Short mmCIF file of C-alpha atoms and ligand atoms in Angstrom, two decimals:
data_model
loop_
_atom_site.label_atom_id
_atom_site.label_comp_id
_atom_site.label_asym_id
_atom_site.label_seq_id
_atom_site.Cartn_x
_atom_site.Cartn_y
_atom_site.Cartn_z
CA UNK L 1 0.00 0.00 0.00
CA UNK L 2 1.48 3.31 -1.06
CA UNK L 3 1.23 6.30 1.26
CA UNK L 4 -1.21 8.94 -0.04
CA UNK L 5 -0.06 12.55 0.20
CA UNK L 6 -2.83 14.90 1.29
CA UNK L 7 -3.37 18.64 0.99
CA UNK L 8 -5.92 20.06 3.42
CA UNK L 9 -7.35 23.36 2.18
CA UNK L 10 -8.79 25.09 5.26
CA UNK L 11 -6.85 22.94 7.75
CA UNK L 12 -7.64 25.13 10.77
CA UNK L 13 -11.43 24.84 10.33
CA UNK L 14 -13.88 22.32 11.65
CA UNK L 15 -13.63 19.98 8.62
CA UNK L 16 -9.87 20.49 8.40
CA UNK L 17 -9.37 19.46 12.02
CA UNK L 18 -11.67 16.43 11.64
CA UNK L 19 -9.67 15.39 8.56
CA UNK L 20 -6.39 15.62 10.45
CA UNK L 21 -7.89 13.62 13.29
CA UNK L 22 -8.65 10.76 10.86
CA UNK L 23 -5.27 11.06 9.13
CA UNK L 24 -3.42 10.92 12.45
CA UNK L 25 -4.94 7.47 13.08
CA UNK L 26 -3.41 6.09 9.85
CA UNK L 27 0.20 7.21 9.48
CA UNK L 28 0.89 4.16 7.30
CA UNK L 29 -1.74 5.30 4.77
CA UNK L 30 -1.57 9.10 4.71
CA UNK L 31 1.08 11.82 4.87
CA UNK L 32 0.18 15.50 5.07
CA UNK L 33 1.68 17.36 2.13
CA UNK L 34 0.27 20.86 2.66
CA UNK L 35 -1.92 22.69 5.14
CA UNK L 36 -3.60 26.02 4.43
CA UNK L 37 -5.18 28.62 6.70
CA UNK L 38 -6.63 32.09 6.57
CA UNK L 39 -5.88 34.01 9.78
CA UNK L 40 -5.35 31.52 12.60
CA UNK L 41 -1.53 31.43 12.61
CA UNK L 42 -1.22 29.96 16.09
CA UNK L 43 -3.30 26.96 15.14
CA UNK L 44 -1.48 26.56 11.83
CA UNK L 45 1.82 26.59 13.74
CA UNK L 46 0.55 23.87 16.07
CA UNK L 47 -0.66 21.79 13.09
CA UNK L 48 2.75 22.14 11.44
CA UNK L 49 4.36 20.92 14.65
CA UNK L 50 2.03 17.89 14.74
CA UNK L 51 2.05 16.93 11.03
CA UNK L 52 5.28 18.43 9.60
CA UNK L 53 3.83 19.14 6.14
CA UNK L 54 6.08 20.12 3.24
CA UNK L 55 4.15 23.36 2.91
CA UNK L 56 2.06 25.68 5.06
CA UNK L 57 0.11 28.21 3.01
CA UNK L 58 -1.41 31.47 4.24
CA UNK L 59 -4.36 32.44 2.07
CA UNK L 60 -3.59 36.14 1.92
CA UNK L 61 -0.62 37.83 0.28
CA UNK L 62 1.31 38.70 3.45
CA UNK L 63 4.87 38.84 4.73
CA UNK L 64 5.58 35.25 5.82
CA UNK L 65 9.06 35.83 7.24
CA UNK L 66 7.96 35.98 10.91
CA UNK L 67 5.94 32.79 10.61
CA UNK L 68 8.79 31.06 8.75
CA UNK L 69 11.26 32.12 11.43
CA UNK L 70 8.94 30.83 14.15
CA UNK L 71 8.79 27.40 12.51
CA UNK L 72 12.52 27.44 11.94
CA UNK L 73 13.27 28.24 15.58
CA UNK L 74 11.07 25.32 16.63
CA UNK L 75 13.01 23.04 14.27
CA UNK L 76 9.98 22.48 11.98
CA UNK L 77 11.07 22.04 8.38
CA UNK L 78 7.91 23.31 6.69
CA UNK L 79 8.16 25.81 3.88
CA UNK L 80 5.76 28.76 4.16
CA UNK L 81 3.97 30.17 1.11
CA UNK L 82 1.13 32.65 0.71
CA UNK L 83 -1.55 33.91 -1.68
CA UNK L 84 -4.04 32.37 -4.08
CA UNK L 85 -1.44 31.06 -6.54
CA UNK L 86 0.22 29.09 -3.77
CA UNK L 87 -3.13 27.66 -2.65
CA UNK L 88 -3.69 26.51 -6.22
CA UNK L 89 -0.14 25.14 -6.43
CA UNK L 90 -0.44 22.90 -3.35
CA UNK L 91 -3.86 21.72 -4.57
CA UNK L 92 -2.55 20.69 -7.99
CA UNK L 93 1.08 19.68 -7.39
CA UNK L 94 2.13 16.37 -8.91
CA UNK L 95 3.32 15.41 -5.43
CA UNK L 96 -0.27 15.36 -4.11
CA UNK L 97 -2.77 12.49 -4.32
CA UNK L 98 -5.72 13.73 -2.28
CA UNK L 99 -7.08 17.25 -1.76
CA UNK L 100 -9.59 18.00 0.97
CA UNK L 101 -11.57 21.09 -0.10
CA UNK L 102 -12.54 22.54 3.28
CA UNK L 103 -12.22 26.29 2.83
CA UNK L 104 -15.54 27.99 3.55
CA UNK L 105 -17.36 29.90 0.82
CA UNK L 106 -16.36 31.28 -2.58
CA UNK L 107 -12.78 31.76 -1.30
CA UNK L 108 -12.32 28.01 -1.82
CA UNK L 109 -13.38 27.98 -5.45
CA UNK L 110 -10.04 28.53 -7.23
CA UNK L 111 -7.92 26.00 -5.30
CA UNK L 112 -10.72 23.42 -5.41
CA UNK L 113 -11.00 23.84 -9.18
CA UNK L 114 -7.21 23.61 -9.45
CA UNK L 115 -7.34 20.22 -7.72
CA UNK L 116 -10.16 19.10 -10.02
CA UNK L 117 -8.32 20.22 -13.17
CA UNK L 118 -5.21 18.35 -11.98
CA UNK L 119 -7.26 15.13 -11.74
CA UNK L 120 -6.82 14.61 -7.99
CA UNK L 121 -9.01 12.69 -5.60
CA UNK L 122 -11.03 15.64 -4.29
CA UNK L 123 -12.94 15.34 -1.02
CA UNK L 124 -15.54 18.07 -1.41
CA UNK L 125 -16.79 19.85 1.71
CA UNK L 126 -16.73 23.32 0.12
CA UNK L 127 -20.26 23.08 -1.34
CA UNK L 128 -20.29 26.78 -2.24
CA UNK L 129 -17.69 26.13 -4.98
CA UNK L 130 -19.96 23.59 -6.66
CA UNK L 131 -23.13 25.67 -6.17
CA UNK L 132 -21.44 28.63 -7.86
CA UNK L 133 -20.02 26.86 -10.86
CA UNK L 134 -22.29 23.78 -11.28
CA UNK L 135 -21.95 22.61 -14.84
CA UNK L 136 -18.41 24.05 -15.26
CA UNK L 137 -17.27 22.18 -12.16
CA UNK L 138 -18.75 18.83 -13.18
CA UNK L 139 -17.47 19.22 -16.76
CA UNK L 140 -13.99 19.77 -15.33
CA UNK L 141 -14.32 16.59 -13.22
CA UNK L 142 -15.33 14.68 -16.34
CA UNK L 143 -12.52 16.14 -18.47
CA UNK L 144 -9.69 15.56 -15.97
CA UNK L 145 -10.91 12.24 -14.57
CA UNK L 146 -10.67 13.63 -11.03
CA UNK L 147 -12.09 11.35 -8.35
CA UNK L 148 -14.77 13.49 -6.73
CA UNK L 149 -15.90 12.23 -3.32
CA UNK L 150 -18.57 14.22 -1.50
CA UNK L 151 -17.93 14.52 2.23
CA UNK L 152 -20.87 16.76 3.06
CA UNK L 153 -22.59 14.20 5.30
CA UNK L 154 -25.83 13.97 3.31
CA UNK L 155 -24.11 13.62 -0.05
CA UNK L 156 -21.65 11.17 1.37
CA UNK L 157 -24.62 9.17 2.67
CA UNK L 158 -26.30 9.20 -0.76
CA UNK L 159 -22.99 8.20 -2.35
CA UNK L 160 -22.63 5.30 0.09
CA UNK L 161 -26.16 4.12 -0.80
CA UNK L 162 -25.45 4.05 -4.55
CA UNK L 163 -24.22 1.03 -6.52
CA UNK L 164 -20.51 1.08 -7.42
CA UNK L 165 -21.39 1.80 -11.08
CA UNK L 166 -22.88 5.15 -10.05
CA UNK L 167 -19.99 6.12 -7.78
CA UNK L 168 -17.80 7.50 -10.58
CA UNK L 169 -19.38 10.95 -10.58
CA UNK L 170 -19.63 12.95 -13.82
CA UNK L 171 -19.19 9.83 -15.97
CA UNK L 172 -22.66 10.09 -17.51
CA UNK L 173 -24.34 7.30 -15.50
CA UNK L 174 -28.00 8.19 -14.87
CA UNK L 175 -29.28 7.24 -11.44
CA UNK L 176 -32.64 6.29 -12.93
CA UNK L 177 -30.84 3.67 -15.07
CA UNK L 178 -29.39 2.19 -11.86
CA UNK L 179 -32.92 1.66 -10.54
CA UNK L 180 -32.96 4.76 -8.33
CA UNK L 181 -36.43 6.23 -7.90
CA UNK L 182 -35.75 9.08 -5.46
CA UNK L 183 -33.18 10.64 -3.21
CA UNK L 184 -34.31 11.48 0.32
CA UNK L 185 -32.24 14.38 1.63
CA UNK L 186 -32.45 14.84 5.40
CA UNK L 187 -31.97 18.07 7.37
CA UNK L 188 -31.66 18.58 11.11
CA UNK L 189 -33.82 21.72 10.90
CA UNK L 190 -31.22 23.67 12.89
CA UNK L 191 -31.55 25.30 16.31
CA UNK L 192 -34.72 27.27 15.42
CA UNK L 193 -36.73 24.42 13.95
CA UNK L 194 -39.75 25.08 16.18
CA UNK L 195 -39.43 28.88 16.50
CA UNK L 196 -42.33 31.11 15.44
CA UNK L 197 -41.80 33.90 12.88
CA UNK L 198 -41.71 36.51 15.66
CA UNK L 199 -39.16 34.50 17.66
CA UNK L 200 -37.01 34.10 14.54
CA UNK L 201 -36.85 37.88 14.11
CA UNK L 202 -35.13 38.18 17.51
CA UNK L 203 -32.49 35.41 17.40
CA UNK L 204 -28.82 36.25 18.01
CA UNK L 205 -25.64 35.03 16.26
CA UNK L 206 -24.66 33.11 19.41
CA UNK L 207 -27.96 31.19 19.32
CA UNK L 208 -27.63 30.55 15.58
CA UNK L 209 -24.11 29.16 15.96
CA UNK L 210 -25.17 26.67 18.60
CA UNK L 211 -26.27 23.75 16.45
CA UNK L 212 -28.13 21.02 18.35
CA UNK L 213 -26.31 18.05 16.73
CA UNK L 214 -23.19 19.17 14.85
CA UNK L 215 -20.16 21.23 15.79
CA UNK L 216 -19.31 23.35 12.73
CA UNK L 217 -17.88 26.66 11.51
CA UNK L 218 -19.95 29.81 12.03
CA UNK L 219 -21.06 30.31 8.43
CA UNK L 220 -22.48 26.82 7.91
CA UNK L 221 -24.06 26.96 11.38
CA UNK L 222 -26.02 30.06 10.37
CA UNK L 223 -26.84 28.43 7.01
CA UNK L 224 -28.24 25.44 8.91
CA UNK L 225 -30.36 27.75 11.04
CA UNK L 226 -31.86 29.55 7.98
CA UNK L 227 -32.16 26.29 5.98
CA UNK L 228 -29.98 27.90 3.30
CA UNK L 229 -27.62 25.01 3.99
CA UNK L 230 -30.32 22.61 2.77
CA UNK L 231 -30.94 24.83 -0.24
CA UNK L 232 -27.23 24.77 -1.11
CA UNK L 233 -27.20 21.02 -0.51
CA UNK L 234 -30.17 20.45 -2.81
CA UNK L 235 -28.25 22.24 -5.57
CA UNK L 236 -25.09 20.33 -4.62
CA UNK L 237 -26.97 17.00 -4.89
CA UNK L 238 -28.42 17.88 -8.29
CA UNK L 239 -24.97 18.62 -9.72
CA UNK L 240 -23.12 15.75 -8.04
CA UNK L 241 -25.59 13.05 -8.99
CA UNK L 242 -26.90 14.60 -12.22
CA UNK L 243 -30.51 14.68 -11.03
CA UNK L 244 -33.30 17.27 -11.05
CA UNK L 245 -34.79 18.79 -7.87
CA UNK L 246 -38.03 16.83 -8.45
CA UNK L 247 -35.98 13.69 -7.85
CA UNK L 248 -35.01 14.92 -4.37
CA UNK L 249 -37.30 14.90 -1.34
CA UNK L 250 -36.07 17.20 1.45
CA UNK L 251 -37.22 16.24 4.93
CA UNK L 252 -36.48 17.45 8.45
CA UNK L 253 -35.04 14.71 10.68
CA UNK L 254 -34.10 16.35 13.98
CA UNK L 255 -32.00 13.45 15.34
CA UNK L 256 -29.40 13.64 12.49
CA UNK L 257 -28.96 9.87 12.63
CA UNK L 258 -30.05 9.05 9.08
CA UNK L 259 -27.72 11.19 6.98
CA UNK L 260 -29.80 10.65 3.79
CA UNK L 261 -31.41 7.83 1.81
CA UNK L 262 -31.84 6.43 -1.68
CA UNK L 263 -35.07 4.80 -2.79
CA UNK L 264 -34.96 2.14 -5.53
CA UNK L 265 -37.61 1.10 -8.04
CA UNK L 266 -38.24 -2.22 -6.22
CA UNK L 267 -39.43 -0.27 -3.17
CA UNK L 268 -36.18 -0.62 -1.17
CA UNK L 269 -34.95 2.41 0.72
CA UNK L 270 -31.26 2.29 1.66
CA UNK L 271 -30.02 4.73 4.28
CA UNK L 272 -26.66 5.56 5.78
CA UNK L 273 -26.75 6.11 9.53
CA UNK L 274 -24.27 7.00 12.20
CA UNK L 275 -23.49 9.43 14.96
CA UNK L 276 -23.37 13.01 13.69
CA UNK L 277 -19.58 13.26 13.36
CA UNK L 278 -17.88 14.41 10.16
CA UNK L 279 -14.99 11.99 10.66
CA UNK L 280 -17.22 9.20 9.25
CA UNK L 281 -17.76 10.75 5.79
CA UNK L 282 -14.18 12.06 5.76
CA UNK L 283 -12.73 8.62 6.52
CA UNK L 284 -14.91 7.13 3.77
CA UNK L 285 -13.70 9.74 1.29
CA UNK L 286 -10.06 9.20 2.22
CA UNK L 287 -10.16 5.41 1.99
CA UNK L 288 -12.87 4.72 -0.64
CA UNK L 289 -13.54 2.03 -1.79
CA UNK L 290 -12.07 0.55 1.41
CA UNK L 291 -13.16 1.38 4.94
CA UNK L 292 -10.89 2.55 7.74
CA UNK L 293 -11.35 3.50 11.39
CA UNK L 294 -12.51 7.07 11.86
CA UNK L 295 -12.46 7.29 15.64
CA UNK L 296 -16.26 7.74 15.70
CA UNK L 297 -18.07 5.83 18.45
CA UNK L 298 -20.64 3.15 17.55
CA UNK L 299 -24.17 4.41 17.15
CA UNK L 300 -26.48 2.80 19.67
CA UNK L 301 -29.47 2.75 17.34
CA UNK L 302 -31.70 0.76 19.67
CA UNK L 303 -31.15 3.31 22.40
CA UNK L 304 -32.15 6.14 20.00
CA UNK L 305 -35.34 4.10 19.38
CA UNK L 306 -37.34 6.95 17.76
CA UNK L 307 -36.54 8.68 14.48
CA UNK L 308 -38.74 11.65 13.54
CA UNK L 309 -39.46 13.25 10.16
CA UNK L 310 -41.44 16.29 9.02
CA UNK L 311 -41.60 18.45 5.90
CA UNK L 312 -39.62 21.73 5.90
CA UNK L 313 -41.55 24.98 6.42
CA UNK L 314 -40.63 27.20 3.47
CA UNK L 315 -42.63 30.15 4.85
CA UNK L 316 -40.73 30.45 8.12
CA UNK L 317 -37.46 29.55 6.38
CA UNK L 318 -37.60 31.33 2.99
CA UNK L 319 -33.94 30.59 2.16
CA UNK L 320 -34.79 27.05 1.06
CA UNK L 321 -37.30 28.27 -1.53
CA UNK L 322 -34.87 31.01 -2.65
CA UNK L 323 -32.25 28.35 -3.37
CA UNK L 324 -34.80 26.22 -5.22
CA UNK L 325 -35.86 29.14 -7.35
CA UNK L 326 -32.25 30.20 -8.08
CA UNK L 327 -31.45 26.68 -9.26
CA UNK L 328 -34.57 26.69 -11.45
CA UNK L 329 -33.47 30.04 -12.96
CA UNK L 330 -30.11 28.44 -13.75
CA UNK L 331 -27.01 30.15 -15.15
CA UNK L 332 -25.38 32.52 -12.68
CA UNK L 333 -28.42 32.65 -10.34
CA UNK L 334 -26.98 30.14 -7.83
CA UNK L 335 -23.71 32.13 -7.76
CA UNK L 336 -25.72 35.29 -7.02
CA UNK L 337 -27.66 33.47 -4.30
CA UNK L 338 -24.44 32.17 -2.76
CA UNK L 339 -22.61 35.51 -2.81
CA UNK L 340 -25.58 37.40 -1.36
CA UNK L 341 -25.91 34.76 1.34
CA UNK L 342 -22.21 34.97 2.27
CA UNK L 343 -22.42 38.74 2.65
CA UNK L 344 -25.72 38.59 4.55
CA UNK L 345 -24.51 35.88 6.95
CA UNK L 346 -21.32 37.82 7.70
CA UNK L 347 -23.44 40.96 8.36
CA UNK L 348 -25.74 38.97 10.65
CA UNK L 349 -22.71 37.63 12.56
CA UNK L 350 -21.51 41.25 13.00
CA UNK L 351 -25.04 42.10 14.22
CA UNK L 352 -25.59 44.58 11.40
CA UNK L 353 -28.78 42.89 10.21
CA UNK L 354 -31.38 40.62 11.81
CA UNK L 355 -31.79 36.91 11.10
CA UNK L 356 -34.88 37.42 8.94
CA UNK L 357 -33.10 40.03 6.84
CA UNK L 358 -30.75 37.35 5.48
CA UNK L 359 -33.38 36.12 2.97
CA UNK L 360 -34.33 39.74 2.20
CA UNK L 361 -30.76 40.53 1.11
CA UNK L 362 -30.68 37.41 -1.07
CA UNK L 363 -34.07 38.09 -2.62
CA UNK L 364 -33.00 41.66 -3.42
CA UNK L 365 -29.80 40.49 -5.13
CA UNK L 366 -31.58 37.80 -7.14
CA UNK L 367 -34.08 40.38 -8.37
CA UNK L 368 -31.55 43.08 -9.27
CA UNK L 369 -28.40 41.31 -10.55
CA UNK L 370 -28.60 40.23 -14.16
CA UNK L 371 -28.56 36.44 -14.59
CA UNK L 372 -26.29 35.10 -17.33
CA UNK L 373 -25.74 31.66 -18.81
CA UNK L 374 -22.62 30.89 -16.68
CA UNK L 375 -20.70 29.61 -19.68
CA UNK L 376 -17.34 30.65 -18.28
CA UNK L 377 -15.68 31.08 -14.92
CA UNK L 378 -15.32 34.80 -15.63
CA UNK L 379 -19.10 35.13 -15.97
CA UNK L 380 -19.61 33.37 -12.64
CA UNK L 381 -17.01 35.53 -10.90
CA UNK L 382 -18.59 38.70 -12.34
CA UNK L 383 -21.99 37.63 -11.00
CA UNK L 384 -20.45 36.87 -7.60
CA UNK L 385 -18.83 40.32 -7.51
CA UNK L 386 -21.97 42.16 -8.57
CA UNK L 387 -24.12 40.31 -6.03
CA UNK L 388 -21.68 41.15 -3.23
CA UNK L 389 -21.78 44.81 -4.23
CA UNK L 390 -25.58 44.88 -4.23
CA UNK L 391 -25.77 43.00 -0.94
CA UNK L 392 -23.35 45.42 0.74
CA UNK L 393 -25.27 48.46 -0.45
CA UNK L 394 -28.63 46.97 0.67
CA UNK L 395 -27.13 46.37 4.13
CA UNK L 396 -25.55 49.85 4.20
CA UNK L 397 -28.92 51.44 3.33
CA UNK L 398 -30.79 49.62 6.04
CA UNK L 399 -28.40 50.68 8.83
P1 LIG R 1 -14.66 26.80 9.36
O1 LIG R 1 -15.08 28.21 9.42
O2 LIG R 1 -14.55 26.01 10.62
O3 LIG R 1 -13.24 26.69 8.61
C1 LIG R 1 -13.01 27.34 7.42
C2 LIG R 1 -11.58 27.16 6.95
O4 LIG R 1 -11.42 27.97 5.77
C3 LIG R 1 -10.52 27.64 7.94
O5 LIG R 1 -9.37 26.82 7.87
C4 LIG R 1 -10.17 29.04 7.45
O6 LIG R 1 -8.82 29.40 7.76
C5 LIG R 1 -10.35 28.89 5.96
N1 LIG R 1 -10.74 30.16 5.32
C6 LIG R 1 -11.70 31.01 5.73
N2 LIG R 1 -11.76 32.08 4.91
C7 LIG R 1 -10.80 31.90 3.99
C8 LIG R 1 -10.33 32.67 2.88
N3 LIG R 1 -10.87 33.87 2.56
N4 LIG R 1 -9.32 32.18 2.14
C9 LIG R 1 -8.75 30.99 2.43
N5 LIG R 1 -9.13 30.23 3.49
C10 LIG R 1 -10.14 30.68 4.24
O7 LIG R 1 -15.66 26.07 8.34
P2 LIG R 1 -16.11 24.54 8.29
O8 LIG R 1 -17.29 24.34 9.16
O9 LIG R 1 -14.93 23.67 8.45
O10 LIG R 1 -16.65 24.45 6.79
C11 LIG R 1 -15.77 24.37 5.69
C12 LIG R 1 -16.57 23.99 4.46
O11 LIG R 1 -17.09 22.68 4.66
C13 LIG R 1 -17.78 24.89 4.18
O12 LIG R 1 -17.95 25.03 2.80
C14 LIG R 1 -18.95 24.12 4.77
O13 LIG R 1 -20.16 24.39 4.13
C15 LIG R 1 -18.51 22.68 4.50
N6 LIG R 1 -19.08 21.70 5.41
C16 LIG R 1 -18.81 21.77 6.74
C17 LIG R 1 -19.36 20.84 7.61
C18 LIG R 1 -19.04 20.85 9.08
O14 LIG R 1 -19.49 19.96 9.81
N7 LIG R 1 -18.28 21.80 9.59
C19 LIG R 1 -20.22 19.84 7.11
C20 LIG R 1 -20.46 19.80 5.75
C21 LIG R 1 -19.89 20.73 4.90
MG1 LIG R 2 -24.50 18.69 5.14
#
């Protein structure tokens, strides 16, 4: 067995740390090649001490001499790089086998695409990159022969429930030809699942970031609370598995035990279950088609005993319907939705807007920014830029 060299984009985040936890259990299988981070230098230093990667990359174009000297003094032989080109370089280097795309938001797009173009095994957590570029992304997977493995828990669950013939994504296999009738996409419903509209108007960032089942970064925690996360995931599922939204049934499942299901034409429903811990899908992505230990405790299913389901409420949580309608509009609409959401969530976290203004910002941007066909990356990036501009000015005007 040859040792796989891994680049972790967004190593200091929640997914990055979970990935390193799995990797550390299998030194005979994996070696860390590069780790990247945005601002958390102390954590990156500690990760370099623990994993001695070849490269540590700071996302912004900054003076790296202090950080380099700090590593040097500690006897850590990791080379420090910075800026977008370096992120792309460590994602596409011929010395890398596996790239974990765990940067949050549109900032992860370029290095994730670089890994795809270089034909790597790409473990995709950064759903925003796929939502933005959709067809371009999947065409690039097809053209390069990259091995795309979804590690978003729901998509990983769906993937695990598919026959092997459908597990080479972007190879033209239609799920309906594999006997698949429907995909059942589950959602926890977030911390405000049972809140009334008037309660929702008053919620704080601290409440929104306290997810009942999962421990995650701030942005995805807010997305889970608005149900935008499920909207992004619906779009993600449609692109990954080449299916239409009508093929996907979104349901709230507050226990987060069933991570999603696939229904077949003979009436069978296959689900993937487990404790809500991202190390399970990450371990699967790292070792596929084999299985390795992830460090996740056994699920005591009989103790759980009750599993609940209910349909999502699109009136109280308008972000889900906004995502559905952006996907139906097609072209650059999902990129506009995503950019507006990123700006709105950041403003909510800074307490500049209320929770229920997040969908208002998105709706405004979708109605005002021109939607194009998204035939090139430049078109997508232009839509992203314009949506951010409109979102910022909406927020500025309401203050
Ligand atoms: P996080 O906020 O914990 O970590 C984000 C990482 O991205 C950090 O390492 C940070 O340094 C880096 N980063 C942030 N801004 C950056 C920028 N401008 N340029 C370069 N790097 C930057 O986020 P997370 O919860 O780990 O989520 C990461 C991605 O995985 C998101 O796309 C999220 O939707 C997806 N995801 C997360 C979970 C989860 O359980 N956390 C589950 C499914 C999918
Ligand atoms: Mg998910």
